[in-house]
Amino acid sequence: MEWPNHTDAWREWRDAAAGRRMHHGWILAGKEGLGKHDFALTAARKLVAEEGVQQPKGDHPDILILTHLPKDKSEEKKRDEGKPYEVKRNIAVDQIRMMQQRLTTRPTLGSRRVVIIDPADDMERPASNALLKSLEEPPQGTFFLLVTHRPAGLLPTIRSRCRVLRFPLLSRDRIAEHLGVSDPSDPAIAFAGGSLGAAMRFSEMKLGPVAQVMQKLVTMSDPGMALRSELTAAIGARPSRERIQAVIELGRTILAKQVADAPAQKRTAIIDAHSALVELAAKAPTYNFDNGLLVGEIASLLASAGAASEPVHG
């Protein structure tokens, strides 16, 4: 997939690669859904490729990818069978140590090796500390690409040892053009927050009606719970895990816009609702929630923000 927001990042990357010494640590920073993982994979393949050495089309032995592992043995079995599976909340220190063991040997096909950590801001603290040692004394020919949605979540000492590539948000017009949508005000685009990946998910899952009900919930109170019932119906009786995650992401984006437009005295409740959705987003992939209860919780959080947003009369 061609990402229209990668032009500047590729220009900076190629300039660095053409220099005398390529920096060994890179932070790929930007909102989720901006194609940072795709960039990391393509950049890694360019780094490890050498003239006269045939490169595999699938997994590459000299590109190590560290991400969330399955939660337990049963979820690991689901992964191996190609089924949806639950993952651990963090990237653990054991994963970093196993990677470091690999770095004591020579690369398999050439002289370079790339480690991709995605998302790097989900490393547990001991994992971050362990990674720091590799960044301080990187093995020759080893490069680290840290994909992060929240650069501030990385240790300052890690940030100081890496060069940052930033991935910008896209305008509604650019997203609409890329998706072949004639109306940039389409809810799937309007509430994607400049993220092409989010807009694609919202569009594919037909979340426009969900976005419209959410917008009503966060701008008015819902004492009769009619809007909450409408939202539950729009989401569906048996939403998939992926749909639930997209719905939570959509709600977070709508609340973020709401708090930016709200007067100061109204912001605390909206910020609290947003923080609760962020926590819910972290837990949802790893906990066995009842989907009906989860949808109800999402609706209630949005309604609490709506009650805070409603004008006071009297």
XYZ file of C-alpha atoms in Angstrom:
314
model
C 0.000 0.000 0.000
C 1.213 3.492 -0.868
C 0.910 5.873 2.082
C 0.529 9.512 0.965
C 2.012 10.834 4.229
C 5.366 9.017 3.906
C 7.061 11.312 1.385
C 9.046 13.388 3.863
C 9.924 10.360 6.011
C 11.339 8.504 2.995
C 13.309 11.582 1.923
C 14.907 11.861 5.379
C 15.550 8.101 5.519
C 17.233 8.007 2.101
C 19.379 11.028 2.928
C 20.535 9.265 6.100
C 21.196 6.008 4.260
C 23.296 7.843 1.696
C 25.491 9.349 4.416
C 28.786 8.014 5.654
C 27.290 6.374 8.723
C 23.655 5.350 9.112
C 22.316 5.978 12.619
C 21.600 2.701 14.401
C 18.440 3.705 16.316
C 15.239 5.194 14.886
C 11.919 6.151 16.439
C 8.992 6.077 14.005
C 6.540 8.417 15.703
C 2.965 9.371 14.934
C -0.652 8.565 15.601
C -1.811 4.985 15.142
C -2.976 4.241 11.616
C -0.351 6.249 9.718
C 1.483 3.283 8.184
C 4.529 3.300 10.453
C 4.714 -0.500 10.584
C 4.617 -0.740 6.782
C 7.380 1.851 6.587
C 9.480 -0.080 9.116
C 9.174 -3.348 7.172
C 10.047 -1.752 3.842
C 12.956 0.216 5.336
C 14.247 -2.907 7.076
C 14.238 -4.880 3.821
C 16.159 -2.114 2.095
C 18.732 -2.100 4.898
C 19.422 -5.846 4.918
C 19.378 -6.315 1.129
C 22.796 -6.761 -0.472
C 23.762 -6.998 -4.117
C 24.108 -10.572 -5.281
C 22.293 -12.008 -2.239
C 18.824 -13.384 -2.949
C 16.261 -12.063 -0.489
C 13.250 -14.131 0.687
C 9.788 -12.831 -0.191
C 8.235 -13.853 3.130
C 9.689 -13.600 6.630
C 13.317 -12.490 6.612
C 15.799 -14.186 8.973
C 17.642 -10.906 9.528
C 14.541 -8.859 10.387
C 13.407 -9.498 13.973
C 9.934 -8.217 14.903
C 9.005 -7.861 18.566
C 5.338 -7.257 19.340
C 2.637 -8.511 21.716
C 2.733 -12.276 22.225
C -0.347 -14.490 22.711
C -1.695 -14.273 26.253
C -1.253 -17.971 27.062
C -0.855 -21.433 25.545
C -4.449 -21.656 24.340
C -4.197 -18.270 22.609
C -0.872 -19.327 21.112
C -2.633 -22.357 19.626
C -5.280 -20.073 18.091
C -2.544 -17.951 16.536
C -0.857 -21.009 15.047
C -4.209 -22.079 13.591
C -4.715 -18.656 11.994
C -7.568 -17.754 14.342
C -8.080 -14.450 16.228
C -6.266 -14.563 19.561
C -5.809 -12.502 22.704
C -2.436 -10.932 23.408
C -0.454 -9.876 26.433
C -0.685 -6.247 27.439
C 3.052 -5.543 27.224
C 6.221 -6.476 25.399
C 8.151 -8.332 28.077
C 11.787 -8.233 29.116
C 12.193 -11.892 28.107
C 11.444 -10.935 24.514
C 14.199 -8.328 24.583
C 16.668 -10.781 26.118
C 15.882 -13.442 23.510
C 16.459 -10.837 20.807
C 19.773 -9.879 22.397
C 20.820 -13.530 22.321
C 20.183 -13.535 18.575
C 22.399 -10.479 18.220
C 25.416 -12.416 19.526
C 25.480 -14.368 16.254
C 26.150 -13.117 12.743
C 23.267 -12.181 10.439
C 22.071 -15.099 8.303
C 22.214 -13.712 4.756
C 24.337 -10.573 4.797
C 26.131 -8.161 7.076
C 23.115 -6.307 8.500
C 20.228 -7.089 10.819
C 17.166 -5.003 11.784
C 15.097 -5.199 14.970
C 11.553 -3.778 14.759
C 9.690 -3.198 18.035
C 6.010 -2.382 17.543
C 4.597 -0.725 19.539
C 7.711 0.232 21.454
C 5.708 2.317 23.931
C 4.155 -0.933 25.193
C 7.445 -2.299 26.501
C 7.367 -2.975 30.225
C 9.936 -1.008 32.212
C 12.483 -3.854 32.579
C 12.230 -4.451 28.818
C 12.994 -0.787 28.139
C 15.981 -0.894 30.470
C 17.280 -4.037 28.773
C 16.847 -2.507 25.310
C 18.783 0.555 26.418
C 21.925 -1.552 26.786
C 21.688 -2.634 23.134
C 21.102 0.953 22.004
C 24.140 2.114 23.974
C 26.410 -0.540 22.482
C 24.738 -1.812 19.296
C 26.330 -4.821 17.601
C 27.956 -3.941 14.314
C 25.466 -3.917 11.451
C 22.404 -3.905 13.745
C 19.660 -1.297 13.440
C 16.651 -0.679 15.680
C 13.304 0.680 14.428
C 10.981 1.594 17.311
C 7.398 2.125 16.151
C 5.571 4.327 18.648
C 2.174 6.005 18.867
C 3.195 7.846 22.068
C 6.888 8.844 21.984
C 6.578 10.296 25.491
C 5.935 6.741 26.695
C 9.530 5.805 25.881
C 12.333 6.309 28.388
C 14.100 9.659 27.862
C 17.375 7.739 27.647
C 15.989 5.672 24.764
C 14.700 8.786 22.973
C 18.086 10.466 23.349
C 19.856 7.588 21.579
C 17.516 7.460 18.583
C 16.772 9.628 15.612
C 13.079 10.496 15.176
C 11.049 10.123 11.993
C 7.654 11.800 12.309
C 4.605 10.720 10.343
C 2.087 13.553 9.826
C -1.687 13.407 9.954
C -3.601 13.682 6.700
C -6.264 16.211 5.797
C -9.815 15.023 5.216
C -9.475 15.874 1.534
C -6.340 13.718 1.174
C -7.972 10.793 2.970
C -11.130 11.089 0.866
C -9.047 11.199 -2.313
C -7.048 8.143 -1.267
C -10.181 6.163 -0.362
C -12.062 7.263 -3.482
C -14.768 8.954 -1.395
C -16.387 12.057 -2.883
C -17.421 13.664 0.420
C -14.626 14.518 2.914
C -17.288 15.129 5.588
C -18.218 11.434 5.539
C -18.273 10.394 9.243
C -15.701 7.641 8.641
C -13.274 10.344 7.516
C -14.395 13.230 9.719
C -13.840 11.266 12.934
C -10.639 9.482 11.904
C -8.541 12.303 13.343
C -6.266 12.496 10.306
C -5.425 8.777 10.422
C -5.782 7.026 7.077
C -5.700 3.624 8.790
C -8.548 4.629 11.130
C -10.592 6.014 8.231
C -10.136 2.746 6.344
C -11.271 0.695 9.355
C -14.243 2.955 10.061
C -15.277 2.824 6.402
C -14.841 -0.938 6.010
C -16.851 -1.576 9.184
C -19.525 0.950 8.175
C -19.184 2.905 11.406
C -20.726 6.106 10.019
C -24.047 5.541 11.852
C -22.122 4.664 15.035
C -20.190 7.928 14.773
C -23.382 9.949 14.363
C -24.971 8.469 17.503
C -21.719 8.908 19.449
C -21.604 12.558 18.455
C -25.118 13.037 19.851
C -24.170 11.262 23.069
C -21.163 13.484 23.760
C -23.039 16.723 23.074
C -26.231 16.143 25.097
C -27.398 14.187 28.107
C -29.299 10.926 27.701
C -31.572 10.623 30.750
C -33.988 8.243 29.048
C -31.131 6.101 27.698
C -32.625 6.258 24.204
C -29.304 7.269 22.624
C -27.464 4.501 24.470
C -29.934 1.973 23.099
C -29.519 3.465 19.628
C -25.730 3.165 19.902
C -25.969 -0.460 21.018
C -28.151 -1.221 17.998
C -25.758 0.582 15.632
C -22.754 -1.353 16.938
C -24.591 -4.670 16.645
C -25.595 -7.493 18.964
C -22.471 -9.630 18.460
C -19.633 -7.314 17.385
C -16.262 -8.857 16.609
C -13.208 -8.019 18.684
C -11.916 -5.919 15.788
C -15.178 -3.979 15.584
C -15.133 -3.322 19.328
C -11.577 -1.972 19.079
C -12.571 0.284 16.164
C -15.625 1.530 18.096
C -13.458 2.394 21.122
C -10.963 4.184 18.877
C -13.820 6.119 17.283
C -15.152 7.126 20.686
C -11.729 8.320 21.812
C -11.374 10.476 18.709
C -14.811 12.038 19.167
C -14.116 12.793 22.846
C -10.725 14.315 22.004
C -12.425 16.698 19.576
C -15.149 17.447 22.112
C -12.716 18.374 24.875
C -10.833 20.709 22.528
C -14.068 22.635 21.840
C -15.458 22.557 25.395
C -15.183 25.438 27.911
C -12.697 24.900 30.723
C -15.309 24.070 33.392
C -16.721 21.249 31.236
C -13.450 19.547 30.349
C -12.744 17.436 33.439
C -15.629 15.007 32.920
C -14.851 14.685 29.215
C -11.167 14.040 29.940
C -12.154 11.431 32.536
C -14.368 9.668 29.974
C -11.554 9.760 27.418
C -9.062 8.336 29.942
C -11.489 5.532 30.786
C -11.820 4.679 27.083
C -8.032 4.628 26.728
C -7.862 2.153 29.623
C -10.672 0.105 28.094
C -8.849 0.013 24.754
C -5.776 -1.435 26.490
C -7.781 -4.083 28.327
C -10.237 -5.125 25.612
C -7.806 -7.243 23.527
C -6.570 -9.177 26.550
C -9.668 -9.685 28.692
C -12.686 -11.912 28.126
C -15.289 -9.156 28.270
C -18.940 -9.834 27.553
C -19.436 -7.801 24.371
C -22.884 -6.632 25.411
C -21.555 -5.276 28.712
C -18.571 -3.730 26.942
C -20.801 -1.870 24.480
C -22.905 -0.670 27.399
C -19.782 0.624 29.174
C -18.686 2.524 26.068
C -22.141 4.087 25.732
C -22.227 5.080 29.419
C -18.808 6.756 29.226
C -19.871 8.793 26.206
C -23.146 9.712 27.928
C -21.216 10.937 31.004
C -19.270 13.278 28.737
C -22.535 14.372 27.135
C -24.029 15.272 30.503
C -20.984 17.426 31.193
C -21.233 19.075 27.775
C -24.913 20.030 28.066
C -25.458 23.744 28.709
C -26.652 24.732 32.171
C -29.980 26.603 32.319
C -31.536 28.580 35.114
